[in-house]
mmCIF file of C-alpha atoms in Angstrom:
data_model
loop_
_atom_site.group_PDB
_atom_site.id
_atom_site.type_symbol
_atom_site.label_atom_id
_atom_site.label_comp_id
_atom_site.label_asym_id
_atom_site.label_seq_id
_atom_site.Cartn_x
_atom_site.Cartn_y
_atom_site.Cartn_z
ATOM 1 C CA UNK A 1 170.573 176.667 108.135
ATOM 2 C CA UNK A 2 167.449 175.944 106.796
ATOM 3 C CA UNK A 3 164.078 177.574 105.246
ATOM 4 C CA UNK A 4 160.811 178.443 107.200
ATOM 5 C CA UNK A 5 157.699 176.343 105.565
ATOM 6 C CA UNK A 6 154.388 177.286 106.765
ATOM 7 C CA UNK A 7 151.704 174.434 106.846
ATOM 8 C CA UNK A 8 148.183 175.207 108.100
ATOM 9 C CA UNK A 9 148.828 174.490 112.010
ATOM 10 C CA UNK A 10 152.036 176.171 112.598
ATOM 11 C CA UNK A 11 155.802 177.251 111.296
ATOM 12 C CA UNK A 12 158.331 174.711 111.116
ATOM 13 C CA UNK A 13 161.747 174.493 109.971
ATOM 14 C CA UNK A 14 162.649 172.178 106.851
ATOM 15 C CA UNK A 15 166.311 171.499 106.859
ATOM 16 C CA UNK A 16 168.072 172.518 103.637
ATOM 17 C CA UNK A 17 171.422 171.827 104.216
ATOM 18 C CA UNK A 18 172.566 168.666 104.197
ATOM 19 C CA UNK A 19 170.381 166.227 101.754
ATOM 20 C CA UNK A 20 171.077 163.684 99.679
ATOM 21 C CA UNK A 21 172.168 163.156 96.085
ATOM 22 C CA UNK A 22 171.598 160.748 93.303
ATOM 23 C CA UNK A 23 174.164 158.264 92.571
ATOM 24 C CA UNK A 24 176.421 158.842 89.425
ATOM 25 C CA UNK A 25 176.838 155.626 87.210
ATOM 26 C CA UNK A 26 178.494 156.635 84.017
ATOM 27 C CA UNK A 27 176.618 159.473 82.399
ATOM 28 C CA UNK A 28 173.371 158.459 84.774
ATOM 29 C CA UNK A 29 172.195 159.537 87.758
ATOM 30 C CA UNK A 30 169.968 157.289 89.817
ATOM 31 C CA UNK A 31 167.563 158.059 92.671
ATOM 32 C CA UNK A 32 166.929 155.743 95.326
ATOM 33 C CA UNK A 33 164.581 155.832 97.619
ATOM 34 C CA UNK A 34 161.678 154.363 99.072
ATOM 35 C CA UNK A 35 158.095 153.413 98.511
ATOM 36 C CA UNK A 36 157.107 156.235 101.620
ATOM 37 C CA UNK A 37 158.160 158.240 104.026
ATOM 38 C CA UNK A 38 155.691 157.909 106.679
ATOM 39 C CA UNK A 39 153.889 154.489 107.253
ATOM 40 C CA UNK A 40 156.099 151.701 108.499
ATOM 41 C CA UNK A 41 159.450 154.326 108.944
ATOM 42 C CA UNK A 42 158.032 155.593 112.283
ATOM 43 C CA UNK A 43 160.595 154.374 114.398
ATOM 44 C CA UNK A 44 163.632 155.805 111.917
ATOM 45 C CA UNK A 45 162.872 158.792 113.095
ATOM 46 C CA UNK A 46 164.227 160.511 115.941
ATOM 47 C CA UNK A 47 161.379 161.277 118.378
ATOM 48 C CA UNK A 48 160.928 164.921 118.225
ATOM 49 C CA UNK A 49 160.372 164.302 114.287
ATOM 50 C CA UNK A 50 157.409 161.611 114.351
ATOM 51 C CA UNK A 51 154.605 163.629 114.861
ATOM 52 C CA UNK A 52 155.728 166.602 112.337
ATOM 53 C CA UNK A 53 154.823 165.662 108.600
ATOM 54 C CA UNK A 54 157.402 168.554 107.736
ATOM 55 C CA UNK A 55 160.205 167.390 109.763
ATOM 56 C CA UNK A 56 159.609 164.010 109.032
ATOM 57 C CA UNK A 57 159.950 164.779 104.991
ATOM 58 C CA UNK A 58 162.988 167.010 105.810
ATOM 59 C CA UNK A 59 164.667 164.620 107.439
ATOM 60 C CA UNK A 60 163.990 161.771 104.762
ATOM 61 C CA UNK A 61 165.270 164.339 102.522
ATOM 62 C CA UNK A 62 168.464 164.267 104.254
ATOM 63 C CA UNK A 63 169.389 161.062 103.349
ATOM 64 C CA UNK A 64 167.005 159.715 100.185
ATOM 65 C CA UNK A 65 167.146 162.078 96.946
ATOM 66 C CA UNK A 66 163.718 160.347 96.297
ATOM 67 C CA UNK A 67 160.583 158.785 97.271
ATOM 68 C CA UNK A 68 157.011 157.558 95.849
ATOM 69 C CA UNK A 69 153.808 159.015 96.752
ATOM 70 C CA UNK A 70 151.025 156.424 97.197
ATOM 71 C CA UNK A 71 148.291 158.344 97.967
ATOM 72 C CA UNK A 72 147.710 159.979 94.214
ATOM 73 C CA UNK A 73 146.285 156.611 92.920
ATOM 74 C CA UNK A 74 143.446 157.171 95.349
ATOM 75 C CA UNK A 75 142.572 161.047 95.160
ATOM 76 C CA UNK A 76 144.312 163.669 93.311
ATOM 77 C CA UNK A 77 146.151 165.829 95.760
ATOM 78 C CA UNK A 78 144.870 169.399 95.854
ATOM 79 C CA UNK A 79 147.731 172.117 94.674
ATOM 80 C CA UNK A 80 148.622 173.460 97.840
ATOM 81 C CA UNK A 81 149.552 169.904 99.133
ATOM 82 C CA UNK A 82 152.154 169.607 96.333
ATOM 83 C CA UNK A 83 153.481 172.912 96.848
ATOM 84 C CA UNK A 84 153.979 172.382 100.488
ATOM 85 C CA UNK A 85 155.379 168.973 99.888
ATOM 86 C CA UNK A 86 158.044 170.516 96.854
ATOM 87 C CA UNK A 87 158.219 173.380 99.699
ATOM 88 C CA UNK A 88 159.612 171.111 102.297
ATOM 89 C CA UNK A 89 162.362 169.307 99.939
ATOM 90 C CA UNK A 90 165.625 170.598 98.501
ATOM 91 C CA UNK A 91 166.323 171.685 94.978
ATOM 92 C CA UNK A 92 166.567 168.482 92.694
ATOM 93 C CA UNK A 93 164.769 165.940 95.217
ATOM 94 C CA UNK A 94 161.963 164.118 93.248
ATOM 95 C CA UNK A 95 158.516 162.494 94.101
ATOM 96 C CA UNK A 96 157.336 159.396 92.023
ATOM 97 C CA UNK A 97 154.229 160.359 91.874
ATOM 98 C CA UNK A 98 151.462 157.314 91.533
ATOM 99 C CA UNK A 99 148.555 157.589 88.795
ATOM 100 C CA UNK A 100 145.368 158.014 89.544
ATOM 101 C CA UNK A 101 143.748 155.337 89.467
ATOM 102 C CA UNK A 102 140.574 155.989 86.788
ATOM 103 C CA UNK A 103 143.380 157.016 84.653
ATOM 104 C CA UNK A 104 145.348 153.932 84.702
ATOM 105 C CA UNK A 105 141.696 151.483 83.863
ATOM 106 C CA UNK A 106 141.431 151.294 88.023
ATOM 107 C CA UNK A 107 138.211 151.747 90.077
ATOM 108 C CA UNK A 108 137.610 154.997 92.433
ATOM 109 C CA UNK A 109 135.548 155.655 95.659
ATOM 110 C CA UNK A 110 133.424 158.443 93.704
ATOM 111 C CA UNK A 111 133.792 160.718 96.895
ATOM 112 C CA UNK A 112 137.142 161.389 96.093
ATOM 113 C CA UNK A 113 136.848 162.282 92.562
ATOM 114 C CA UNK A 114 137.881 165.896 92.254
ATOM 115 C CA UNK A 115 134.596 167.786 92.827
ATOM 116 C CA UNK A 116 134.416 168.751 89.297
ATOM 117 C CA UNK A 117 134.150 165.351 88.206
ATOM 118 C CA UNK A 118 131.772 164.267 91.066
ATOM 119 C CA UNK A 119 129.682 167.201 89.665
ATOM 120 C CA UNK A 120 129.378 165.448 86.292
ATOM 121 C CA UNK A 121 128.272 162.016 87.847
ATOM 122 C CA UNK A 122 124.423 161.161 87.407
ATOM 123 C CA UNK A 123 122.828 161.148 90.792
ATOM 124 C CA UNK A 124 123.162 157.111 91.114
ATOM 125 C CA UNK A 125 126.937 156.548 89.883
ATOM 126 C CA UNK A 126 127.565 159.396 93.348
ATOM 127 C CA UNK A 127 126.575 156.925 96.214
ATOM 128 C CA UNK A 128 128.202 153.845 93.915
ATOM 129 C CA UNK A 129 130.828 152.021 96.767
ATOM 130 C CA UNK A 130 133.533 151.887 93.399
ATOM 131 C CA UNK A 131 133.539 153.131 89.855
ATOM 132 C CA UNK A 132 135.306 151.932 87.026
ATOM 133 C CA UNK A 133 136.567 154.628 84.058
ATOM 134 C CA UNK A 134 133.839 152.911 82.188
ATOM 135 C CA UNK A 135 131.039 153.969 84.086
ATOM 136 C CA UNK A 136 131.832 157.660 84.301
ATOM 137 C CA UNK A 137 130.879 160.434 82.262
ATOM 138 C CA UNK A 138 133.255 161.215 79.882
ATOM 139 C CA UNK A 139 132.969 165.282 81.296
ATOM 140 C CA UNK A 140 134.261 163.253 84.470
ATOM 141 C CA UNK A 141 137.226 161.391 83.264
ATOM 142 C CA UNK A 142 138.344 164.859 81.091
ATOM 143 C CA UNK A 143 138.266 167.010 83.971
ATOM 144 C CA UNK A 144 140.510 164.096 86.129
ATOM 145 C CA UNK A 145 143.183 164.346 83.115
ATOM 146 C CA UNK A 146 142.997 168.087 83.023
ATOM 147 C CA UNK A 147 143.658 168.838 86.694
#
């Protein structure tokens, strides 16, 4: 069994049936999981799954109910992204998602703010190799924490 998940290149088939569950300690449930599920795993996987982002996910899913997303501390993922990525998970598995990083004090490369934000910067902040929260516009930082 399984569900059909289309990504922009082609259909692929995210397996639904068997995945894994939190661990019940007392009245708690706890996740476990890892800090990714793509750099540093590649050989966990069996070949036909290490070039497919989708099968590679499914198949984590299958045996971690959880895992941590890096890549939000360095540039907001657009919608679709998380959509596909909730798409290609079972019911109940979670993402620890990271910050991003101007809203946790950090610096940014100000090509990927969300273009909103980059919108807002004065012309000399946009070719800037870092910014800190305190150099951007406030209009900049307010759009990060609305989207």
């Amino acid at each position: 069994m399984g569900r059909r998940v289309q990504d922009n290149r082609s259909w692929s088939m995210a397996k639904t049936q068997a995945h894994a569950r939190p661990i019940r300690l007392g009245s708690a449930e706890v996740y476990t999981g890892t800090c990714s599920w793509t750099k540093g795993f590649e050989g966990w996987y069996p070949p036909h799954l290490r070039q497919s982002s989708a099968g590679r996910l499914a198949h984590y899913a299958g045996h971690f109910p959880a895992v941590e997303i890096d890549s939000t501390y360095y540039a907001l993922p657009h919608p679709d992204q998380a959509t596909l990525l909730a798409r290609r998970t079972p019911q109940g598995f979670l993402f620890g998602v990271k910050a991003f990083g101007p809203l946790t004090g950090h610096p940014a490369d100000p090509a990927r703010l969300p273009e909103p934000a980059r919108l807002a910067l004065p012309g000399e902040l946009r070719s800037a190799e870092r910014l800190w929260p305190r150099d951007l516009p406030r209009e900049a930082v307010e759009v990060c924490w609305d989207l």
